[in-house]
mmCIF file of C-alpha atoms in Angstrom:
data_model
loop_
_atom_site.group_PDB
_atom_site.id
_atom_site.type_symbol
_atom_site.label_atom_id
_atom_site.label_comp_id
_atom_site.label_asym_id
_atom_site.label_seq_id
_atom_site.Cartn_x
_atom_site.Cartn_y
_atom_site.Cartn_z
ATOM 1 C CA UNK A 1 0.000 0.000 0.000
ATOM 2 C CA UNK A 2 1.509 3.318 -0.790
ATOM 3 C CA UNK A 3 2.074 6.114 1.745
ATOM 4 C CA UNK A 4 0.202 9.147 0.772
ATOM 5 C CA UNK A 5 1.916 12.487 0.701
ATOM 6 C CA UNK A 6 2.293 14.510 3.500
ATOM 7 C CA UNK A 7 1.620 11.153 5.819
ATOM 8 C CA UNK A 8 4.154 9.331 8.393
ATOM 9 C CA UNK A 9 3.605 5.410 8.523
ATOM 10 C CA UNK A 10 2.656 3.962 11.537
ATOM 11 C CA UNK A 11 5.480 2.085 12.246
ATOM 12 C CA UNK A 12 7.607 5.463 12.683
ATOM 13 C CA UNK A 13 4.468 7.472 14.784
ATOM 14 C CA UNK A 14 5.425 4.738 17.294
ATOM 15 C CA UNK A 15 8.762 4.973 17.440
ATOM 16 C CA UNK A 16 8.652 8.547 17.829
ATOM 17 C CA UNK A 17 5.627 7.987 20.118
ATOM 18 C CA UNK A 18 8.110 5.426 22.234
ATOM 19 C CA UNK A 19 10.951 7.783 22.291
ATOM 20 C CA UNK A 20 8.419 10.843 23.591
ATOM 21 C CA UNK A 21 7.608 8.337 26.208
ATOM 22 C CA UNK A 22 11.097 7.164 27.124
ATOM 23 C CA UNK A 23 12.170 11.153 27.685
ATOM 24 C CA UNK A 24 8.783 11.661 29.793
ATOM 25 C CA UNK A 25 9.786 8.419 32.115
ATOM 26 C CA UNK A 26 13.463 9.195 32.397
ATOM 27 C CA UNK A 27 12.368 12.626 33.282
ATOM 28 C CA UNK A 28 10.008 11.538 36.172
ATOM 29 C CA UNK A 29 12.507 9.178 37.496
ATOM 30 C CA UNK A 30 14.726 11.904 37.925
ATOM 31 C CA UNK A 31 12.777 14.513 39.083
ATOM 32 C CA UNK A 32 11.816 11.669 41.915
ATOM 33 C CA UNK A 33 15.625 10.493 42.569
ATOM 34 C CA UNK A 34 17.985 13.001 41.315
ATOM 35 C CA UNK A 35 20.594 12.214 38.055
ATOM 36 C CA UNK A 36 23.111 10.832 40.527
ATOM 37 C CA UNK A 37 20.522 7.868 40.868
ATOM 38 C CA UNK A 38 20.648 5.379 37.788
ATOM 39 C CA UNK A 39 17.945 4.414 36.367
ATOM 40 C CA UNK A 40 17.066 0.838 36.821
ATOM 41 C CA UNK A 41 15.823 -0.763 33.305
ATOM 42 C CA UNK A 42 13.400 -2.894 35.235
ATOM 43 C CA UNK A 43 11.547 0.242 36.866
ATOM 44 C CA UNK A 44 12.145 2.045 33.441
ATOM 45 C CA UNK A 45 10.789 -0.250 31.328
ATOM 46 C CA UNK A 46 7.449 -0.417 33.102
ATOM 47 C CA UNK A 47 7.153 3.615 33.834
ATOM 48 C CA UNK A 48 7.781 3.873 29.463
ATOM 49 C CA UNK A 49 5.070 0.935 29.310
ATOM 50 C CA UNK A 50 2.238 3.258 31.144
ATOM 51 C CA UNK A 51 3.230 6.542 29.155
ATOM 52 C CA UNK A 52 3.424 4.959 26.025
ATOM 53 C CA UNK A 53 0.162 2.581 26.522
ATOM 54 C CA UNK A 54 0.933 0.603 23.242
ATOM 55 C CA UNK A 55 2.090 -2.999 24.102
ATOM 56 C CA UNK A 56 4.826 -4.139 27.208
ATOM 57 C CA UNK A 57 8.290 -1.804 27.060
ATOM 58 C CA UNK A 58 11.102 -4.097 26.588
ATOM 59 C CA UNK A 59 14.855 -3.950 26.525
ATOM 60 C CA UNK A 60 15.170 -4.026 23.456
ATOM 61 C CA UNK A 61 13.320 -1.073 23.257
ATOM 62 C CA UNK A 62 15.186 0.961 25.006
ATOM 63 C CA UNK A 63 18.518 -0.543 23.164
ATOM 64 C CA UNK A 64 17.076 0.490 20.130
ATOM 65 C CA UNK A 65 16.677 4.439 21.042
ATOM 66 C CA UNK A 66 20.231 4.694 22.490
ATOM 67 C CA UNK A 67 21.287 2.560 19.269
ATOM 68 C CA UNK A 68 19.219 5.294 17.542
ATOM 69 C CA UNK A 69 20.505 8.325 19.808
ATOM 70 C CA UNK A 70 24.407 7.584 19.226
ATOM 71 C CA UNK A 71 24.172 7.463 15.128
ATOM 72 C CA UNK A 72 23.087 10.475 14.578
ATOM 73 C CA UNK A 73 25.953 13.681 13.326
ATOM 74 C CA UNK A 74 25.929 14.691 17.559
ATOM 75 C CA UNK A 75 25.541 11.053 18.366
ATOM 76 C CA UNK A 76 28.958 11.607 20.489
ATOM 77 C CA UNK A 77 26.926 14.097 22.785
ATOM 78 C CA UNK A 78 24.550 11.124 23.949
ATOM 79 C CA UNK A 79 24.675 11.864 27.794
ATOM 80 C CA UNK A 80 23.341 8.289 28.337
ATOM 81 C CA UNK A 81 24.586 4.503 28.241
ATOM 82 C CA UNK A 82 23.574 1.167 29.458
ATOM 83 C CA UNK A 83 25.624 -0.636 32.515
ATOM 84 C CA UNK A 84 25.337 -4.087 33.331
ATOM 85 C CA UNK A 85 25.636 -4.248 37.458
ATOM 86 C CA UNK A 86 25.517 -8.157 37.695
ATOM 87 C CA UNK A 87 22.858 -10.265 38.666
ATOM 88 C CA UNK A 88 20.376 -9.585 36.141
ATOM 89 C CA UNK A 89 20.308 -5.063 36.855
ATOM 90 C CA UNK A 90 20.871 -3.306 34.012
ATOM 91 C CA UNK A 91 20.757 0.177 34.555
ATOM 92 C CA UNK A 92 20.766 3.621 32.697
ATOM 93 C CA UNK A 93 23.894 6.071 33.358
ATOM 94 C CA UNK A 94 24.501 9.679 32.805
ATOM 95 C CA UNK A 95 27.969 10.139 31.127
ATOM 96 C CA UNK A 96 30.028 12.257 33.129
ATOM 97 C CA UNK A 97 30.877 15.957 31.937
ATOM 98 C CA UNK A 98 27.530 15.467 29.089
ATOM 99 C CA UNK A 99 27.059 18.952 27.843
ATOM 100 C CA UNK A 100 23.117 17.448 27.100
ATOM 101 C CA UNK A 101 22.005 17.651 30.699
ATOM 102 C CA UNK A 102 19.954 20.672 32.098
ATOM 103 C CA UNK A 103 17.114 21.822 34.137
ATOM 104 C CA UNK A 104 15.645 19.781 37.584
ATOM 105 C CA UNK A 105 14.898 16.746 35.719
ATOM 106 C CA UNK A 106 18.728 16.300 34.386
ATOM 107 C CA UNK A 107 16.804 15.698 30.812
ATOM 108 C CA UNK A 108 17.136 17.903 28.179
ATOM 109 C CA UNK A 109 14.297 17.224 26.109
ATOM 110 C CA UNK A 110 14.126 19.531 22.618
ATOM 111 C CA UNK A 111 18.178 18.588 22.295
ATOM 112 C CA UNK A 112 17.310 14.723 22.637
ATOM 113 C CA UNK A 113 14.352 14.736 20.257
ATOM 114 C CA UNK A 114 16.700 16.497 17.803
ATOM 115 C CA UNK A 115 19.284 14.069 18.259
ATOM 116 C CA UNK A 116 17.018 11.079 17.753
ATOM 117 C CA UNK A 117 15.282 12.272 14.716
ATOM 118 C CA UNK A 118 18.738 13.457 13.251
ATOM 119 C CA UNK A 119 19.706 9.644 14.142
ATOM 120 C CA UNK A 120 16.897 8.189 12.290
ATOM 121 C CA UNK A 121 17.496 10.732 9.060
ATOM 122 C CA UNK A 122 21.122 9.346 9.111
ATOM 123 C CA UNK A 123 19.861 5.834 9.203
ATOM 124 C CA UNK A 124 17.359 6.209 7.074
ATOM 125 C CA UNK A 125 20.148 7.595 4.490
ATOM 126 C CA UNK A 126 21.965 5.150 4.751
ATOM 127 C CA UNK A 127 19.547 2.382 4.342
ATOM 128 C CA UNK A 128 18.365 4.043 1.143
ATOM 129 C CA UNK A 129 21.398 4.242 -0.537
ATOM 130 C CA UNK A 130 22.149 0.232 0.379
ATOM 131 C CA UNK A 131 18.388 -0.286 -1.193
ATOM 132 C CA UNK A 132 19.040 2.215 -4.569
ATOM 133 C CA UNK A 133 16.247 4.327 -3.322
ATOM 134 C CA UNK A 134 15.788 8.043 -4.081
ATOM 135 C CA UNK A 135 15.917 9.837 -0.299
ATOM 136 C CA UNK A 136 14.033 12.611 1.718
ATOM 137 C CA UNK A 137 14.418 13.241 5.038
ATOM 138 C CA UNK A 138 12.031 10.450 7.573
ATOM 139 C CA UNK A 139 12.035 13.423 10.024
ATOM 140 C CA UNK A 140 12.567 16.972 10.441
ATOM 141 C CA UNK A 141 13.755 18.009 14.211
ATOM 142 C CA UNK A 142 11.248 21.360 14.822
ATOM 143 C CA UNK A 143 13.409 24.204 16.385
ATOM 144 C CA UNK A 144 12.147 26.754 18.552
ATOM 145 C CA UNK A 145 9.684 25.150 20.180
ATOM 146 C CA UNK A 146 9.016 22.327 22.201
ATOM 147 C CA UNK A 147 8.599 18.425 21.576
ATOM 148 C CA UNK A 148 4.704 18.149 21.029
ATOM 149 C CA UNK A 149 2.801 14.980 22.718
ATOM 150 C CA UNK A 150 2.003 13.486 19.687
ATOM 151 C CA UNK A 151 3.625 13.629 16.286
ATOM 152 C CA UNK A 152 2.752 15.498 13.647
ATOM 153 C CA UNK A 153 1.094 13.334 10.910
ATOM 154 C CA UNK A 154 0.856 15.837 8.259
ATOM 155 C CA UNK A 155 4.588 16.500 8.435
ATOM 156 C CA UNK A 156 5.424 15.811 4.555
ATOM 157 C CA UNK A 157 8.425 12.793 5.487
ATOM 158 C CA UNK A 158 8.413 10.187 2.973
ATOM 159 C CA UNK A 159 7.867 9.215 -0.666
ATOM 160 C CA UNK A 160 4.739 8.260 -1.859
ATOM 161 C CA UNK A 161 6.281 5.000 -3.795
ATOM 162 C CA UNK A 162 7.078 3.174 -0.318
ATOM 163 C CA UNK A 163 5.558 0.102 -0.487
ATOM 164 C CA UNK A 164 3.979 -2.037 2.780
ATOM 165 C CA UNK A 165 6.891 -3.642 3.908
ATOM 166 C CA UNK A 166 9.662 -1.297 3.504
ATOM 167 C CA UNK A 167 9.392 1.107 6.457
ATOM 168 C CA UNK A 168 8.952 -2.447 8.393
ATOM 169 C CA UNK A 169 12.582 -3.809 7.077
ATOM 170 C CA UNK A 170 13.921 -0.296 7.918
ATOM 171 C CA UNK A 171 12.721 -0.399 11.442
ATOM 172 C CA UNK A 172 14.252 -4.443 11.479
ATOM 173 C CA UNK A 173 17.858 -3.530 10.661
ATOM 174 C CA UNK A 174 18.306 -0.171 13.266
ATOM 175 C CA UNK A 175 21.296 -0.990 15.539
ATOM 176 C CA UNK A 176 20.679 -1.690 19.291
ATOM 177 C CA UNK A 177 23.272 -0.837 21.295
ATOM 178 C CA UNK A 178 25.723 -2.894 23.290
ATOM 179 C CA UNK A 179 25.375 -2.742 27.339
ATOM 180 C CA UNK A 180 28.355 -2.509 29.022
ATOM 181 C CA UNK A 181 29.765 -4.229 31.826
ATOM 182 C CA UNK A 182 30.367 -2.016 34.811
ATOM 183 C CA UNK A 183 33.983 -1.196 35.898
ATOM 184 C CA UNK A 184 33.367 -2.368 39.604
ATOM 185 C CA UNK A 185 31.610 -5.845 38.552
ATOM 186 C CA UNK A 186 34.788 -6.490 36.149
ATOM 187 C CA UNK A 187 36.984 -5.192 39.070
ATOM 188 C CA UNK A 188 35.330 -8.016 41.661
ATOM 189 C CA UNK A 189 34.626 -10.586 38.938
ATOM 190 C CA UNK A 190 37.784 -12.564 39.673
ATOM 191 C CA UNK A 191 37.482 -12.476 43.354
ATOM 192 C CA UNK A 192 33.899 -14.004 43.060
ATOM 193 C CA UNK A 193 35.469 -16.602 40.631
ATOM 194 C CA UNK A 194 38.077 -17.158 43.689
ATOM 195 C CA UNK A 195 35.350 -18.116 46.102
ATOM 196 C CA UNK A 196 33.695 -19.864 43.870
ATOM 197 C CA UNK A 197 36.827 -21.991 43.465
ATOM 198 C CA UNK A 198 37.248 -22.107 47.218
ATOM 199 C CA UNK A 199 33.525 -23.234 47.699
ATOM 200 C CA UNK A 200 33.144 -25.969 44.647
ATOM 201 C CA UNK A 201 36.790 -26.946 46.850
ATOM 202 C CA UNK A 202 35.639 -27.309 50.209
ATOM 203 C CA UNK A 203 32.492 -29.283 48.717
ATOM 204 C CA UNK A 204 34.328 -31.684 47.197
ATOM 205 C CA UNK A 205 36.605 -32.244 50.052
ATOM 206 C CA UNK A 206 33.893 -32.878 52.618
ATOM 207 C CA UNK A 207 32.140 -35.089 49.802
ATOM 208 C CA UNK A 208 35.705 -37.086 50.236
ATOM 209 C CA UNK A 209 35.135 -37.458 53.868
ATOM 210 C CA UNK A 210 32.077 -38.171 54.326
ATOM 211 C CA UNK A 211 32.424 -41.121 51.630
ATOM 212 C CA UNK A 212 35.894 -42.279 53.796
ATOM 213 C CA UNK A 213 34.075 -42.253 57.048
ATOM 214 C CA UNK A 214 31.374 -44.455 55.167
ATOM 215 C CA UNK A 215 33.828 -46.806 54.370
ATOM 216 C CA UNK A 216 35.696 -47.311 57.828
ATOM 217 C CA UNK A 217 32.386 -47.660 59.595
ATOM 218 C CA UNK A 218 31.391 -50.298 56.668
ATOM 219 C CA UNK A 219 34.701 -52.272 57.222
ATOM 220 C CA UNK A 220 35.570 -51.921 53.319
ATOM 221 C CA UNK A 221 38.877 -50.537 53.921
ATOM 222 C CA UNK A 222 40.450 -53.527 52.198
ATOM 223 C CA UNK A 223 38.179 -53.648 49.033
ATOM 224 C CA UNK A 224 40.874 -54.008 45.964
ATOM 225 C CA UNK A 225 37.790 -52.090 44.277
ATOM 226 C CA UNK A 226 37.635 -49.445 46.861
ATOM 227 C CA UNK A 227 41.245 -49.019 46.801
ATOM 228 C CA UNK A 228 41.673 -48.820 43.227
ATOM 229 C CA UNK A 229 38.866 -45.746 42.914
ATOM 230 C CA UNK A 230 41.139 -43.814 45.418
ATOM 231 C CA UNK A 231 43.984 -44.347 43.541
ATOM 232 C CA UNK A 232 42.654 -43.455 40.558
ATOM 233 C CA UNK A 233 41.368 -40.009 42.013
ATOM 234 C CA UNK A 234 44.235 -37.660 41.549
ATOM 235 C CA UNK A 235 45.514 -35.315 44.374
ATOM 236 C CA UNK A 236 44.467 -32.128 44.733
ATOM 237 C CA UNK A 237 47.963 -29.875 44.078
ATOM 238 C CA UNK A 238 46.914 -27.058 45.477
ATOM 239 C CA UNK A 239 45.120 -27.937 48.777
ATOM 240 C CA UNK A 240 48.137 -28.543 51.212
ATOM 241 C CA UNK A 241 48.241 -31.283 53.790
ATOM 242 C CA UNK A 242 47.449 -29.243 56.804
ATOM 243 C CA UNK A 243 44.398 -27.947 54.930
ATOM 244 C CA UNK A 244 42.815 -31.163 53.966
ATOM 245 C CA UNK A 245 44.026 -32.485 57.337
ATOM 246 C CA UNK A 246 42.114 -29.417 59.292
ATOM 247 C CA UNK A 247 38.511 -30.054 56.781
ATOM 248 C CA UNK A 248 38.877 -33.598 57.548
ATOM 249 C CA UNK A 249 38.794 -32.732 61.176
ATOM 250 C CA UNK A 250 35.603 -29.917 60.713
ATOM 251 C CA UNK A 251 33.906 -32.858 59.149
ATOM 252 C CA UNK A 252 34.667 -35.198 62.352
ATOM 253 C CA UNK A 253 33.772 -32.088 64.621
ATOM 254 C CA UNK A 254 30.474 -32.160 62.492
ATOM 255 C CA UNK A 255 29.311 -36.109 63.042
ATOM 256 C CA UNK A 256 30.456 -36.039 66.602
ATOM 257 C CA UNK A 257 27.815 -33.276 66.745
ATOM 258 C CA UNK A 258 25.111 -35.198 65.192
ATOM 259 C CA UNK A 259 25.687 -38.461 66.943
ATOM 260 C CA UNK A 260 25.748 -36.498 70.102
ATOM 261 C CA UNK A 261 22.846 -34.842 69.022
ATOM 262 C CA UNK A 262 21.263 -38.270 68.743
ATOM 263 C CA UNK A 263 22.314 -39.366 71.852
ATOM 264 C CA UNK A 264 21.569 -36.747 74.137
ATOM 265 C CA UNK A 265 18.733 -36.435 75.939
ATOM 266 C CA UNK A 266 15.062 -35.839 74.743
ATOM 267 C CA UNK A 267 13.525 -32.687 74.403
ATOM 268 C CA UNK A 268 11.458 -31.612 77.763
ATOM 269 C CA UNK A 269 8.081 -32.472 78.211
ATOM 270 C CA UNK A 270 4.963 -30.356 78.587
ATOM 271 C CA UNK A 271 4.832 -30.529 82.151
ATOM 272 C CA UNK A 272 8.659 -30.133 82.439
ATOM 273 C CA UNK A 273 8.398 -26.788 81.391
ATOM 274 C CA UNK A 274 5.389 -25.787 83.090
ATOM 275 C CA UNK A 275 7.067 -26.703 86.180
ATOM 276 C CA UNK A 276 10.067 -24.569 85.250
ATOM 277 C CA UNK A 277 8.184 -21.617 84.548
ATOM 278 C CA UNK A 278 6.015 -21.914 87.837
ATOM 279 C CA UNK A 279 9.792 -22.078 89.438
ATOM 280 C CA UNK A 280 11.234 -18.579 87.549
ATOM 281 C CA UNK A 281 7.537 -17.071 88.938
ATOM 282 C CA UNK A 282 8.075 -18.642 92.354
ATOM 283 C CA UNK A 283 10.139 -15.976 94.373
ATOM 284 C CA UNK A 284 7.523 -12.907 93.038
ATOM 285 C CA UNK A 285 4.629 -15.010 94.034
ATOM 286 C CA UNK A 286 5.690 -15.773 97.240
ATOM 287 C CA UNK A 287 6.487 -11.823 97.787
ATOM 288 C CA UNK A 288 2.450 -10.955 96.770
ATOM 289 C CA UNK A 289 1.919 -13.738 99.426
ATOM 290 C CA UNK A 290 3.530 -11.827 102.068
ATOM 291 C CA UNK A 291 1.928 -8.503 101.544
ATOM 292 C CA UNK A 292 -1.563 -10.719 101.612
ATOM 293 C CA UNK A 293 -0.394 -12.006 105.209
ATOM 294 C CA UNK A 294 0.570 -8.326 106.164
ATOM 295 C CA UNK A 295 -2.898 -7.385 105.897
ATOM 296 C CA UNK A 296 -3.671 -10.055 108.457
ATOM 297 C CA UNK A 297 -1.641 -10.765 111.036
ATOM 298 C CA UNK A 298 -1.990 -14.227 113.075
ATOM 299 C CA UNK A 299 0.080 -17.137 113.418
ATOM 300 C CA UNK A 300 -2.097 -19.300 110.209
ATOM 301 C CA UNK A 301 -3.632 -17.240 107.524
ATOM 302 C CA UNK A 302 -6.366 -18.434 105.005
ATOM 303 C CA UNK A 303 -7.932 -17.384 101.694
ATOM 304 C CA UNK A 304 -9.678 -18.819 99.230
ATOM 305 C CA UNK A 305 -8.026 -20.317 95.713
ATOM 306 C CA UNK A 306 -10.003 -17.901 94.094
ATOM 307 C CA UNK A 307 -9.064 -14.783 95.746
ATOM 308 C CA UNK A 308 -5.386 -15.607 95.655
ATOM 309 C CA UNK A 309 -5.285 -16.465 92.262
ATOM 310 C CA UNK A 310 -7.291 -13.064 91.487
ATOM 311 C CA UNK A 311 -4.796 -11.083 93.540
ATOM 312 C CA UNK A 312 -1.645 -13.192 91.689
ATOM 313 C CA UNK A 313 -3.524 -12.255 88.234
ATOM 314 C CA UNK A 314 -3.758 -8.342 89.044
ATOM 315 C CA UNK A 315 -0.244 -8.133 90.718
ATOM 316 C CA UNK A 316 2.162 -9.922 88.357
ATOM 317 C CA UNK A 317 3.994 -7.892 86.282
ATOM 318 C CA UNK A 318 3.870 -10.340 83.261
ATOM 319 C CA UNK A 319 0.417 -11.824 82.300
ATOM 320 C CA UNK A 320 -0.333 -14.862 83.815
ATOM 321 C CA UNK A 321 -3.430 -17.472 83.322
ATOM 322 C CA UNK A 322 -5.386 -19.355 86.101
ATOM 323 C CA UNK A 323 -3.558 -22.276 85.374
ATOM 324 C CA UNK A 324 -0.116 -20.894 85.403
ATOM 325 C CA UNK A 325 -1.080 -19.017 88.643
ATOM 326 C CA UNK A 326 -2.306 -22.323 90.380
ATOM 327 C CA UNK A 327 0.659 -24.399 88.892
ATOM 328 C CA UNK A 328 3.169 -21.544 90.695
ATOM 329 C CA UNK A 329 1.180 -21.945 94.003
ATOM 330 C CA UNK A 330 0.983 -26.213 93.960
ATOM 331 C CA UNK A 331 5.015 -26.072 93.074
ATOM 332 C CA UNK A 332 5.345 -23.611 96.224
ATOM 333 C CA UNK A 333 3.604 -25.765 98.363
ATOM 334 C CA UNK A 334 5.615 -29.240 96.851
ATOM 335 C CA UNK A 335 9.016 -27.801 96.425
ATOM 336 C CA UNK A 336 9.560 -24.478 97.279
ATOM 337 C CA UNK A 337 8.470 -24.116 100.438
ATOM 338 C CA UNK A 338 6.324 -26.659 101.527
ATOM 339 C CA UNK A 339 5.993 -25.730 105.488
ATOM 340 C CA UNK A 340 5.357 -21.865 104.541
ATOM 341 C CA UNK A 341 2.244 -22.318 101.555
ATOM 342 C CA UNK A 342 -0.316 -25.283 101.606
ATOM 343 C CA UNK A 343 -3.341 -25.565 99.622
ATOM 344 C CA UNK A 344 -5.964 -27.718 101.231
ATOM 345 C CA UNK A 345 -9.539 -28.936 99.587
ATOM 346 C CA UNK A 346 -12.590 -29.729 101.728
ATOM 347 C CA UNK A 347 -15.159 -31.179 98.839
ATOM 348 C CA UNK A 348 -15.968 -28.203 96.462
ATOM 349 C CA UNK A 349 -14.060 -25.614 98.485
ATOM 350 C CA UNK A 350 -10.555 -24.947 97.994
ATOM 351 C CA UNK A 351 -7.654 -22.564 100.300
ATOM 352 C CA UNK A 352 -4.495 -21.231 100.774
ATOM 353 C CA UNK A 353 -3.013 -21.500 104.041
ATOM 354 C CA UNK A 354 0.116 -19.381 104.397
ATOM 355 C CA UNK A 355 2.169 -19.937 108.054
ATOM 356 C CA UNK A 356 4.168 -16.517 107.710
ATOM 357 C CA UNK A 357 6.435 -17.748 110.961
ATOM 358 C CA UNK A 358 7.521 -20.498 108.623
ATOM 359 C CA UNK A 359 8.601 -18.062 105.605
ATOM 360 C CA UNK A 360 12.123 -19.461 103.958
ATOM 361 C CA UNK A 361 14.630 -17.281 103.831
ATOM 362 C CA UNK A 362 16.929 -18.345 101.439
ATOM 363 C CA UNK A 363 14.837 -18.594 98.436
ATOM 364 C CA UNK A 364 16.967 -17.961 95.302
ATOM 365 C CA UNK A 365 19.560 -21.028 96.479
ATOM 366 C CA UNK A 366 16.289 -23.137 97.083
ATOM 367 C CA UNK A 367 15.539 -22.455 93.380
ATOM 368 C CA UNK A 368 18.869 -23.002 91.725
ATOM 369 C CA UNK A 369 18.812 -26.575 93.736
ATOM 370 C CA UNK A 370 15.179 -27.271 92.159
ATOM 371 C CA UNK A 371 16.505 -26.272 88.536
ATOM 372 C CA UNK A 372 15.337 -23.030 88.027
#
């Protein structure tokens, strides 16, 4: 289908369109994190993908405006390149010293635009005279004034005898450019290649070991076949005896731990550990006891389960339960101090009986003896 005069194609609108959008999300990102902050592609991509609102930004996409950007006649001036930080980040870097940069948003847009459309004229040129085509300009940078939202469709652009798929093979062959590898990643790149070394190293070793130890504890020692597979391995040259003799001995370190592990005793039960807490609460409860008693005097003081328990739940500086309380007040009376508390159940009706001459007063060493 022939372009009519005076008309872009659609295939350049949207490039132009993309590049609009590109300068609109670089300029947000820095208006939000300064030009000292590089512009991650991953963030970038997606920002271009909601100005643009044609299909999903990728990579590519923005290779192939800086591709476009550094091919034009002031294609030197590009203040922008891609770095590859490891790990999958690519990011977008100001040049330092770029004489393009200006304003808040560190993007000068009018001087881009022109750069990019000069770019595409050169390309365009180029591809022309490779195809024995006649040439006009694919776009005219607009001075003066400043880069509209949209592009101007009745710009006159092109020849009328393009045919359907020419602009399309034009927009296949523009050059993406390369994304370089960041000074400081090249600059660690052989100490991570070290460890990795060290690590693939130590695996193997302990992978030794652990197959040794398998074969002392199976008695194989003296298998010709055995024997003959550890001859066969070859020595590591550069691990040195006092090395492999000092992994060896992590490894042993390491089984000694699990077989002690497996021999040790079990893990506490539930009641265990009830019991130990009631012990760690034992000295403050029997202190709220004592200002109960004070209240009181007399040689045997009484009160109700209930009201103790009440006065141990309001008093306690930590929450406590019913239960817990109870548990603290039966281990008092068992272990703690067994002549001092008592607890003593007539049918439905239950009481604390607290014989303050009796009080212990040596409490913490009664503890530490009961395993607190």
């Amino acid at each position: 289908m022939a372009i009519a005069p005076g008309q872009l194609p659609a295939e350049l609108l949207n490039l132009l369109a993309l590049h609009s959008s590109f300068l609109t999300a670089l300029s947000l990102h820095y208006a939000h994190n300064g030009t000292s902050t590089p512009a991650d592609l991953r963030d970038l991509t997606a920002s271009v993908t909601l100005v643009w609102r044609q299909r999903k930004v990728t990579y590519d996409d923005i290779r192939l405006i800086m591709g476009v950007l550094n091919y034009g006649p002031d294609g030197s001036n590009n203040p922008y390149h891609l770095s590859d930080y490891g790990r999958g980040k690519i990011v977008l870097e100001i040049r330092e010293n770029s004489p393009m940069l200006g304003g808040m948003t560190g993007v000068n847009e009018q001087a881009l635009t022109d750069m990019f459309k000069e770019g595409l004229d050169s390309l365009w040129s180029q591809w022309c005279i490779s195809q024995k085509m006649a040439t006009r300009p694919v776009a005219t940078p607009r001075r003066g004034r400043g880069r509209p939202k949209k592009a101007d469709t009745k710009q006159v652009l092109l020849e009328a005898f393009l045919d359907d798929t020419s602009m399309s093979k034009f927009l296949a062959q523009l050059p993406l450019v390369d994304i370089e590898t960041c000074a400081s990643l090249n600059a660690i790149a052989p100490l991570r290649e070290k460890g990795r070394k060290r690590m693939r190293e130590f695996k193997e070793s302990v992978q030794q070991g652990r197959t040794q130890k398998k074969r002392q504890v199976s008695g194989k020692e003296d298998d010709p076949t055995v024997s003959q597979t550890t001859a066969a391995q070859p020595a590591q040259a550069k691990i040195t005896p006092f090395a492999a003799v000092r992994k060896t001995n992590l490894l042993d370190r390491i089984l000694a731990k699990q077989e002690a592990a497996k021999c040790g005793s079990t893990a506490p039960t539930a009641a265990e550990l009830q019991r130990r807490a009631a012990l760690q609460r034992s000295e403050e409860v029997l202190g709220i006891l004592a200002l109960l008693c004070a209240s009181r005097p007399g040689m045997r003081v009484s009160f109700s389960t209930t009201t103790v328990l009440q006065q141990l739940q309001g008093s306690i500086r930590s929450p406590i339960s019913k239960e817990e309380a109870l548990k603290c007040i039966e281990v008092i009376s068992h272990e703690v101090a067994p002549g001092y508390v008592s607890m003593v159940n007539m049918g439905a009706i239950s009481s604390v009986v607290v014989m303050p001459a009796m009080r212990p007063l040596d409490v913490k060493s009664r503890l530490i003896a009961l395993g607190a």
